[in-house]
């Protein structure tokens, strides 16, 4: 299932993680694990954030995805199912067919 993960990163924790190299290591590890179709990094709600869109094969993967962000970057995380344009068109066509 295609999902979007947004992580709001704690500023104080990521300041130290930036200095120590942990921030880059965690982001690279996360990208390697998720193999996202899209990844974005920038400010949100007054702090650092990252957003990944990826295929989550099984919900049991959630701890391996979220825990490094919680533990090493003090993140607050949201994960939700999302659709791309083709998914939306397919879903709306099925809805119209009843």
XYZ file of C-alpha atoms in Angstrom:
98
model
C 0.000 0.000 0.000
C 1.294 3.444 -0.906
C 1.754 5.537 2.231
C 3.120 8.935 3.109
C 5.320 9.325 6.158
C 5.931 12.803 7.511
C 8.402 13.192 10.335
C 8.670 16.439 12.289
C 12.180 16.387 13.770
C 13.046 17.829 17.175
C 15.251 20.878 16.610
C 17.567 20.422 19.594
C 18.050 16.707 18.949
C 18.692 17.239 15.236
C 21.097 20.118 15.903
C 23.321 17.635 17.738
C 22.611 14.919 15.151
C 23.682 17.316 12.409
C 26.982 18.062 14.170
C 27.719 14.385 14.861
C 26.755 13.081 11.408
C 23.833 11.093 12.814
C 21.250 13.085 10.842
C 22.756 12.167 7.483
C 23.249 8.541 8.548
C 19.621 8.176 9.704
C 18.247 9.832 6.544
C 20.389 7.650 4.269
C 19.432 4.515 6.192
C 15.747 5.453 6.041
C 15.933 6.074 2.293
C 17.714 2.764 1.764
C 15.104 0.887 3.802
C 12.027 2.590 2.290
C 13.156 3.001 -1.313
C 10.664 5.877 -1.619
C 9.124 6.983 -4.881
C 9.433 10.539 -3.521
C 11.348 12.147 -0.651
C 11.242 15.767 0.488
C 13.155 17.632 3.181
C 12.469 21.115 4.499
C 10.949 23.269 7.207
C 7.482 22.551 8.557
C 5.704 23.870 11.626
C 8.794 25.882 12.532
C 11.254 22.994 12.454
C 12.937 20.387 10.288
C 10.829 17.774 8.575
C 11.009 15.036 5.999
C 8.294 13.418 3.913
C 8.547 10.059 2.174
C 6.057 8.378 -0.161
C 6.664 4.653 -0.400
C 5.070 1.227 -0.673
C 4.620 -0.326 2.770
C 4.300 -4.041 2.124
C 3.162 -4.928 5.628
C 2.191 -2.952 8.721
C 4.605 -5.065 10.774
C 7.388 -2.992 9.176
C 6.253 0.112 11.035
C 8.578 -0.317 14.054
C 11.665 -0.712 11.839
C 10.660 2.430 9.959
C 9.614 4.651 12.854
C 11.883 3.717 15.767
C 15.146 5.116 14.354
C 13.365 8.426 13.709
C 11.905 8.460 17.232
C 15.064 7.359 19.010
C 17.761 9.211 17.097
C 15.976 12.366 15.915
C 13.187 12.912 18.449
C 10.634 12.782 15.633
C 6.875 13.069 15.719
C 5.554 10.887 12.917
C 2.405 10.680 10.832
C 1.785 7.822 8.396
C -1.260 7.704 6.175
C -2.387 5.899 3.040
C -2.220 8.031 -0.107
C -2.994 7.678 -3.811
C -1.316 8.959 -6.923
C -3.348 10.176 -9.886
C -3.717 6.719 -11.432
C -4.842 5.205 -8.111
C -7.464 7.922 -7.698
C -8.775 7.428 -11.241
C -9.003 3.656 -10.702
C -10.771 4.100 -7.366
C -13.286 6.630 -8.705
C -14.011 4.426 -11.730
C -14.723 1.479 -9.423
C -16.965 3.681 -7.287
C -18.993 4.778 -10.304
C -19.438 1.180 -11.451
C -20.993 0.356 -8.103
